[in-house]
mmCIF file of C-alpha atoms in Angstrom:
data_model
loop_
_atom_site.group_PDB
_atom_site.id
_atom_site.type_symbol
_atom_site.label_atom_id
_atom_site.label_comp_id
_atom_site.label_asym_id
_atom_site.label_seq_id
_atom_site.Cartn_x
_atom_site.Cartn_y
_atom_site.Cartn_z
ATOM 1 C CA UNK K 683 3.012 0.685 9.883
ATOM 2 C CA UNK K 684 5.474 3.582 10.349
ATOM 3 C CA UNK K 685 5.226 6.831 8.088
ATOM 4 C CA UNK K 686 8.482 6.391 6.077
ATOM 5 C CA UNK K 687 6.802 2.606 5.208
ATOM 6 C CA UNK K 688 3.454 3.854 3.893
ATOM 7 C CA UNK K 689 5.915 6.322 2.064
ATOM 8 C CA UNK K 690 7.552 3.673 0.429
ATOM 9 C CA UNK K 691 5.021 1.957 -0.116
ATOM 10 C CA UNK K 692 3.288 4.789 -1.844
ATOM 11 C CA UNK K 693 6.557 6.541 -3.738
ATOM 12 C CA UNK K 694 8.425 2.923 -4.604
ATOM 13 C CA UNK K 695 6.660 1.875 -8.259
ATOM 14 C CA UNK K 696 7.350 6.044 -8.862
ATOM 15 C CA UNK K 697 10.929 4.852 -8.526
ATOM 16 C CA UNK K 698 10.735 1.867 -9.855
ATOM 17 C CA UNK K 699 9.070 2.557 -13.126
ATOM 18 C CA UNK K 700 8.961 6.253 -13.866
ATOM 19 C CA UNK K 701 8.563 5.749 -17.489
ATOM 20 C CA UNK K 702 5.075 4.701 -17.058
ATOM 21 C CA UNK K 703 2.780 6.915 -17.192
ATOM 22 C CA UNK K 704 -1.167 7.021 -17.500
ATOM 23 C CA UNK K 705 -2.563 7.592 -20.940
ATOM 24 C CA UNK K 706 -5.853 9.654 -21.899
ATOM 25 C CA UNK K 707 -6.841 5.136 -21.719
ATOM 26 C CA UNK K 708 -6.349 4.571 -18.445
ATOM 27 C CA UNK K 709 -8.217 7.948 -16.891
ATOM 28 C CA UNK K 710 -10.840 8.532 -19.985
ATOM 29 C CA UNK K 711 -13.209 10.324 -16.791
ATOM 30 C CA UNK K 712 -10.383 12.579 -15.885
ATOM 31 C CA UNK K 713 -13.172 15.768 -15.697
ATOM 32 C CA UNK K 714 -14.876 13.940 -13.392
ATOM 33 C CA UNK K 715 -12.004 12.385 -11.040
ATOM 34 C CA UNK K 716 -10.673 15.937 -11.000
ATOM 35 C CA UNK K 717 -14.206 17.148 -9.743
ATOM 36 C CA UNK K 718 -14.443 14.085 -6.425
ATOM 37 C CA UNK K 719 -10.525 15.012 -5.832
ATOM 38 C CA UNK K 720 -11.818 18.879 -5.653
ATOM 39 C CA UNK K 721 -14.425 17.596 -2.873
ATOM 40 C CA UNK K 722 -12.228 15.249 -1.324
ATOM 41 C CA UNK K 723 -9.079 17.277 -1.111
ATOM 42 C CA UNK K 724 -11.478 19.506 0.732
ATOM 43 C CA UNK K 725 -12.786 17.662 3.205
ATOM 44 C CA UNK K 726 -9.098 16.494 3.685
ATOM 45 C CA UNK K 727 -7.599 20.521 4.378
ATOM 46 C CA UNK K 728 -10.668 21.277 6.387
ATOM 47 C CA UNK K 729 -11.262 18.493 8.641
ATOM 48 C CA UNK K 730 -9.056 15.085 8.339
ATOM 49 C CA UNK K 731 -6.081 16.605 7.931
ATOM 50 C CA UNK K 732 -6.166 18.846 11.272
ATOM 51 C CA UNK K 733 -7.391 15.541 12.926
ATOM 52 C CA UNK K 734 -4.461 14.174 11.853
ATOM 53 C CA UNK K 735 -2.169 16.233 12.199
ATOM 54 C CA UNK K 736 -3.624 16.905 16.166
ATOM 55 C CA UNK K 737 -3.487 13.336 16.589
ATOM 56 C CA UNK K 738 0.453 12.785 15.099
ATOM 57 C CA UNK K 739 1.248 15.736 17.388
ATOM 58 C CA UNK K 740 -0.496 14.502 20.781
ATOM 59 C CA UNK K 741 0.030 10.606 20.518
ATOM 60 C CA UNK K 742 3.007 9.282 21.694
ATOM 61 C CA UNK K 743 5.266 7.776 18.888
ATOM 62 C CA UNK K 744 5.083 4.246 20.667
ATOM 63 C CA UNK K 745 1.070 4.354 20.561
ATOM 64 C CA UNK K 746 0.690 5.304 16.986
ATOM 65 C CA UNK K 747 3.159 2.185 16.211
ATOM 66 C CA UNK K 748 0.956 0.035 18.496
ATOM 67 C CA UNK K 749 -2.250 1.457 16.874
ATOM 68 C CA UNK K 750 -0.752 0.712 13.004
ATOM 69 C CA UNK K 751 0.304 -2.477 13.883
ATOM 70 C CA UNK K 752 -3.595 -3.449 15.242
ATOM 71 C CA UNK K 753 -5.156 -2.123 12.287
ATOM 72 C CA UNK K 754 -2.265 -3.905 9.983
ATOM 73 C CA UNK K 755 -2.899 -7.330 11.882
ATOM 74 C CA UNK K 756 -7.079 -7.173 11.494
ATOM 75 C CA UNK K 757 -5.975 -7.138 7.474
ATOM 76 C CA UNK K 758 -4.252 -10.181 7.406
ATOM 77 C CA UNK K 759 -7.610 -12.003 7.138
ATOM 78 C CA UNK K 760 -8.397 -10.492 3.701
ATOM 79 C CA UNK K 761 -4.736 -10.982 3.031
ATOM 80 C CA UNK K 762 -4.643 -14.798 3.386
ATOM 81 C CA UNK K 763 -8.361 -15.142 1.667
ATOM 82 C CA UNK K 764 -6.965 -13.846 -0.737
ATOM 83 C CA UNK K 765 -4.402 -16.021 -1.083
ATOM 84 C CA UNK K 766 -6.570 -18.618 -1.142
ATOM 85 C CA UNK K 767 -8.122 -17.509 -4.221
ATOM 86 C CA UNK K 768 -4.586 -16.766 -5.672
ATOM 87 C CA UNK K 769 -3.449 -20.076 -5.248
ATOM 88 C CA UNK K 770 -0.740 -18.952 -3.212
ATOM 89 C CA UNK K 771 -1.159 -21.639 -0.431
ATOM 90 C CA UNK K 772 2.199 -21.002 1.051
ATOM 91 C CA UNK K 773 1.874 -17.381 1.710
ATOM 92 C CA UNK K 774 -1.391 -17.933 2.900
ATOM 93 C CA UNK K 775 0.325 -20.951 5.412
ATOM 94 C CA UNK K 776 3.138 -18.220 6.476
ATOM 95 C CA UNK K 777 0.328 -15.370 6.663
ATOM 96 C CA UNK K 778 -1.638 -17.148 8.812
ATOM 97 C CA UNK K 779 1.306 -18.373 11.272
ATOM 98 C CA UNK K 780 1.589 -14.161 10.846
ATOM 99 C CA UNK K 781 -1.697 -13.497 12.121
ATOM 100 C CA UNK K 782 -1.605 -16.489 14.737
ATOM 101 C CA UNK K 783 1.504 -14.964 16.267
ATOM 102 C CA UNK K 784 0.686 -11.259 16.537
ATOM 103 C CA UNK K 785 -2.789 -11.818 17.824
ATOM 104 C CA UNK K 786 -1.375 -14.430 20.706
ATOM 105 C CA UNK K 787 2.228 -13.445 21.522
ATOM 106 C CA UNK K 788 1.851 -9.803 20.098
ATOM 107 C CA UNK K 789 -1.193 -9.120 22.035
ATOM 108 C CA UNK K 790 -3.932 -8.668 19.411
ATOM 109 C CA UNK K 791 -1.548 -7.503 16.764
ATOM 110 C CA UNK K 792 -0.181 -4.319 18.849
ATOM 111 C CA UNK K 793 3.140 -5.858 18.664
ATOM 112 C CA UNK K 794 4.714 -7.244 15.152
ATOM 113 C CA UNK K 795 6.612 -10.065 16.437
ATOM 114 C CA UNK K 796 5.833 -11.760 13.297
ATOM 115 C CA UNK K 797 8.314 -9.134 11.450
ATOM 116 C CA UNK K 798 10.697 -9.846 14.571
ATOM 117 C CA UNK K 799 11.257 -13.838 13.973
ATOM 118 C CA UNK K 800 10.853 -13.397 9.766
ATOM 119 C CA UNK K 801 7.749 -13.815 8.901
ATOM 120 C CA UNK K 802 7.188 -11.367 5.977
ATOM 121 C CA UNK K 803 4.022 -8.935 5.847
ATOM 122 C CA UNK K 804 1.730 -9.270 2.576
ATOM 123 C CA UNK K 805 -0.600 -7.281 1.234
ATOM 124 C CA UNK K 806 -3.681 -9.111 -1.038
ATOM 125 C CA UNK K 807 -6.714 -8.402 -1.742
ATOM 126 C CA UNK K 808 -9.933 -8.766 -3.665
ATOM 127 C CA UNK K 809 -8.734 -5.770 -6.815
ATOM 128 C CA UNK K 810 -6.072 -8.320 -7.014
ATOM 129 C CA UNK K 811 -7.528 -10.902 -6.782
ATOM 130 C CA UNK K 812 -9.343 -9.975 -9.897
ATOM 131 C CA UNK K 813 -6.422 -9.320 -11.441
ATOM 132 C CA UNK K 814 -4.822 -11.954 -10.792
ATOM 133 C CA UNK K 815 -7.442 -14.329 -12.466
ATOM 134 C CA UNK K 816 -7.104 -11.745 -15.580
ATOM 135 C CA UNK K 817 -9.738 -9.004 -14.977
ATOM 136 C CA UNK K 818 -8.585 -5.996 -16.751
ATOM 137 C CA UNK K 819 -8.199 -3.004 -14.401
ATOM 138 C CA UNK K 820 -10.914 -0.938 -16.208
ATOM 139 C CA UNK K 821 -10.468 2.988 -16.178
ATOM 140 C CA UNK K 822 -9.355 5.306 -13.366
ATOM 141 C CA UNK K 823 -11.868 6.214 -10.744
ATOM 142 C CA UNK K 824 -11.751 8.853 -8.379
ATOM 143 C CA UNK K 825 -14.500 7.572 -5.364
ATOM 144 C CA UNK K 826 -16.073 10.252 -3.351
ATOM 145 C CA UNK K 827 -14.414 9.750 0.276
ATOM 146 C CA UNK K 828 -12.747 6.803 -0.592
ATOM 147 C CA UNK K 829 -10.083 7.929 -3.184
ATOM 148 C CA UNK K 830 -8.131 6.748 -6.194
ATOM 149 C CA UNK K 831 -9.404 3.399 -7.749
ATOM 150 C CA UNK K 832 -10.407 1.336 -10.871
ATOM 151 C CA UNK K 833 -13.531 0.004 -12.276
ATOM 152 C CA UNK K 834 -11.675 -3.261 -11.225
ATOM 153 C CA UNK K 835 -10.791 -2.354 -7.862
ATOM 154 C CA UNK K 836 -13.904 -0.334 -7.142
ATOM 155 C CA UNK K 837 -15.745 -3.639 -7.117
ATOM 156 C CA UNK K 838 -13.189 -5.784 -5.595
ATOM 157 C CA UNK K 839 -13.881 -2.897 -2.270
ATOM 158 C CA UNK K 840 -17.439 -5.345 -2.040
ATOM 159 C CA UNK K 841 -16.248 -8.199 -1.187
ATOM 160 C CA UNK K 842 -13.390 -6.756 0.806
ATOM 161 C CA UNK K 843 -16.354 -5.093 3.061
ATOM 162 C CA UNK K 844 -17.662 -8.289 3.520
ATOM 163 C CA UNK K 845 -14.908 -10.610 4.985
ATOM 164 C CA UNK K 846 -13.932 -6.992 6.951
ATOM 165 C CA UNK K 847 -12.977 -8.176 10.544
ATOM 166 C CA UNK K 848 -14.798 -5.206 11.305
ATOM 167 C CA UNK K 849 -18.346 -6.621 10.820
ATOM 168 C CA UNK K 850 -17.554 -9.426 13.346
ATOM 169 C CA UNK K 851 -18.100 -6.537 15.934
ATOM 170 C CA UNK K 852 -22.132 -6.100 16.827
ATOM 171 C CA UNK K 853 -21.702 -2.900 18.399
ATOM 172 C CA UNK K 854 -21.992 -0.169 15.931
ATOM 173 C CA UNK K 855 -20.829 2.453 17.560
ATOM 174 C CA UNK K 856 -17.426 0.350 18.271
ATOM 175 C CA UNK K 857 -17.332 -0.360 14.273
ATOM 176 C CA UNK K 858 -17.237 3.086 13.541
ATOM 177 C CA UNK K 859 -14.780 4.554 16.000
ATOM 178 C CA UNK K 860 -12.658 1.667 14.961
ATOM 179 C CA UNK K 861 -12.601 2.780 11.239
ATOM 180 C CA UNK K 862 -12.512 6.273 12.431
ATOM 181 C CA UNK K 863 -9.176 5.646 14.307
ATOM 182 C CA UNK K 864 -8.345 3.443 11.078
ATOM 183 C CA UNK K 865 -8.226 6.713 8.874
ATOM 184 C CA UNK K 866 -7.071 8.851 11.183
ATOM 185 C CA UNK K 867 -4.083 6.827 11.974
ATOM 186 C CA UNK K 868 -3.629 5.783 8.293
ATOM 187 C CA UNK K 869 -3.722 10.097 7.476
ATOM 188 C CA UNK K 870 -1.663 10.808 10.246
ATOM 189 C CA UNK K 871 0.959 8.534 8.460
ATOM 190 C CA UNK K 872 1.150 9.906 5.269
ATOM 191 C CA UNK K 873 0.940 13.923 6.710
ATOM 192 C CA UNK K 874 5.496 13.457 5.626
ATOM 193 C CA UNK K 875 4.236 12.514 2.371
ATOM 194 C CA UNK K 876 2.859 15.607 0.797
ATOM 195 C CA UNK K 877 6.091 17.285 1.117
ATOM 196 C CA UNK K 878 7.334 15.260 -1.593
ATOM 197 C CA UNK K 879 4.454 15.681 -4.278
ATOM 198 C CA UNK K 880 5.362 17.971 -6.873
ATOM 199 C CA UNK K 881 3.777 19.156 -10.121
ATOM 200 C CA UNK K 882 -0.523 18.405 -10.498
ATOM 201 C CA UNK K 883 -1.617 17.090 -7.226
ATOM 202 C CA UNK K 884 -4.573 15.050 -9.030
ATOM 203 C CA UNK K 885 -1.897 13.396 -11.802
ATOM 204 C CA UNK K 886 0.842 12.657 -8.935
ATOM 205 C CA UNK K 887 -1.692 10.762 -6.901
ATOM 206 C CA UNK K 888 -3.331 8.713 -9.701
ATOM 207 C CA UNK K 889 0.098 8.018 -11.355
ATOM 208 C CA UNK K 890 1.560 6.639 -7.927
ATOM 209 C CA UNK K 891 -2.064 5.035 -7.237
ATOM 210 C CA UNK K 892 -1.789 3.444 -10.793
ATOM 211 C CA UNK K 893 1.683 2.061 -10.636
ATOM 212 C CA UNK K 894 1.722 0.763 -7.635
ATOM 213 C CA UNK K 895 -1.596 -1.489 -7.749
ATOM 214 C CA UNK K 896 -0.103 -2.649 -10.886
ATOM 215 C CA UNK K 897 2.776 -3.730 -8.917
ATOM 216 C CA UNK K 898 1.209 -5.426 -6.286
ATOM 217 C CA UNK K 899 -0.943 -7.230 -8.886
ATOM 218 C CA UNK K 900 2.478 -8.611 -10.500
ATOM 219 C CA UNK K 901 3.904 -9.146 -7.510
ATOM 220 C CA UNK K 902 6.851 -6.866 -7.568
ATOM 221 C CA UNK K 903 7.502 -7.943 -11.253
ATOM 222 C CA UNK K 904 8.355 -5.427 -13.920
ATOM 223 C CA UNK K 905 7.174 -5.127 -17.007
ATOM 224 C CA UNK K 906 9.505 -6.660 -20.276
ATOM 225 C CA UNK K 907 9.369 -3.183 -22.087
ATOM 226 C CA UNK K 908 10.971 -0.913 -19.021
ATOM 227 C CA UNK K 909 13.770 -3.784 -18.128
ATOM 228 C CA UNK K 910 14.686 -3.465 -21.955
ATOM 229 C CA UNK K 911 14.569 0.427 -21.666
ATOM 230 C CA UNK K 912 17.049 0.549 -19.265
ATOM 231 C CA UNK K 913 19.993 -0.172 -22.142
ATOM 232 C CA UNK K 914 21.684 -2.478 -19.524
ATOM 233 C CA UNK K 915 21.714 0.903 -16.971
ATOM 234 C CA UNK K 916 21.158 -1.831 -14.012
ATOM 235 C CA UNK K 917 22.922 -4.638 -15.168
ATOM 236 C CA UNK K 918 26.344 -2.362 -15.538
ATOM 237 C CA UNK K 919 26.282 -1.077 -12.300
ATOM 238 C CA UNK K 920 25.796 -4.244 -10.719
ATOM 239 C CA UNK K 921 28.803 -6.025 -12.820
ATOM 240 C CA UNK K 922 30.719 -2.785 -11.902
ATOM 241 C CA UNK K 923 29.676 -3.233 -8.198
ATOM 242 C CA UNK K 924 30.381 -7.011 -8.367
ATOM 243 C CA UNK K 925 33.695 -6.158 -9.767
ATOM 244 C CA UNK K 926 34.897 -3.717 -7.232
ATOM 245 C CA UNK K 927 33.443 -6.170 -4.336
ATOM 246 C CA UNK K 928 35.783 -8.875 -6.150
ATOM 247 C CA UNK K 929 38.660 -6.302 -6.263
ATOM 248 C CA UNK K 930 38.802 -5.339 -3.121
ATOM 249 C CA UNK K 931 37.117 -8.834 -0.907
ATOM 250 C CA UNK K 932 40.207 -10.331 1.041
ATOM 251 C CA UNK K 933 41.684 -13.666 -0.233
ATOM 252 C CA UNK K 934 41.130 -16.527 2.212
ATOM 253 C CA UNK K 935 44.564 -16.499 3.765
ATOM 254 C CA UNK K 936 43.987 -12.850 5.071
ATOM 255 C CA UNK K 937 40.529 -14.190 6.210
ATOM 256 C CA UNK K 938 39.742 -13.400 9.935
ATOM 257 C CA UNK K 939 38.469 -16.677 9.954
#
């Protein structure tokens, strides 16, 4: 996955929502959280970040594509378990034709021909899984090493451990270096990111943490309340849009065709 993706896909429900914001409800811990951020946004200046940053510096472009697109293909097996338990039996058919592909014809997922011939990544797993079937998301949790979470997500990591391609491996040295690289790569990736967090860092991660999990559990849909908030902001632009397109399209007889 490329840097500006993970930014997206980190900075898009910040966009998408803004309104939203996390109430004294949804972080009722904050004095702790802001204590495991303190120890892991030290461990992150001190060590992982310079890893990273050695590593985006020294690694060819090409490689670190190669590398994201491995670690991105050994997910898809969560992804279409999860599916599975979703009840979303035709993502988890074109998931696993997206897994089939990469690992044969893309050489064990270091090329993404699935994205190449249409086949759409996904991203599922057990946190929303739970919330899919209803769980409530449970307060904010900061997790020593592991970062922003909920109560709901915190356990849904268990499971996810469990079906983790990783295990499949019996040598444990190999495990580890390959979750090493993981986070290193996955760090190295965001490093663009931080120039765009303003304000509190400990309130910009868990709001962008926050809104986006609750837009993957939705599925990309938006709440009622915030498309009624707009006052119509989106639907006039895009009659104003359509009506220019109209306005200026070319009637059929001046058609190239």
């Amino acid at each position: 996955m490329s840097k500006w993706l993970k930014l997206g896909v980190i900075l898009l429900p910040l966009a998408v929502s803004p309104q939203v914001q996390a109430s004294e409800e949804s972080d009722p811990w904050e004095g702790f959280n802001r204590g495991v951020f303190a120890f892991n946004d030290t461990l992150d200046k001190y060590f992982l970040k310079p890893v990273a940053t050695g590593y985006d510096r020294f690694t060819p472009q090409v490689v670190q594509t190669g590398i994201g697109n491995f670690f991105s293909n050994l997910g898809e097996v969560s992804t279409i378990i999860n599916d599975l338990l979703q009840g979303k039996l035709k993502q988890a058919g074109l998931d696993s034709t997206r897994f089939l592909v990469n690992t044969t014809v893309g050489i064990v997922g270091l090329v993404d021909v699935g994205s190449r011939i249409g086949l759409e990544q996904h991203d599922e797993d057990f946190g929303q899984t739970f919330g899919y079937w209803g769980m409530d998301s449970g307060p904010y949790l900061m997790l020593p090493l592991l970062g922003s979470s909920t109560v709901r997500d915190a356990f849904g990591r268990v499971p996810d451990y469990y079906i983790s391609v990783y295990d499949t491996v019996d040598d444990e040295s190999v495990t580890l270096a390959l979750r090493g690289l993981d986070i290193v790569d996955t760090r190295a990736g965001l490093l663009e990111v931080e120039k765009l967090v303003a304000g509190d860092r400990y309130t910009f991660f868990r709001e962008a943490y926050l809104q986006r999990r609750a837009f993957q559990v939705r599925d990309g849909a938006m709440d009622d309340a915030f498309l009624e908030e707009d006052d119509g902001l989106f639907d006039d632009d895009f009659e104003d849009d359509s009506a220019d397109d109209a306005s200026d399209a070319p009637s059929d007889t001046e058609s190239d065709f």
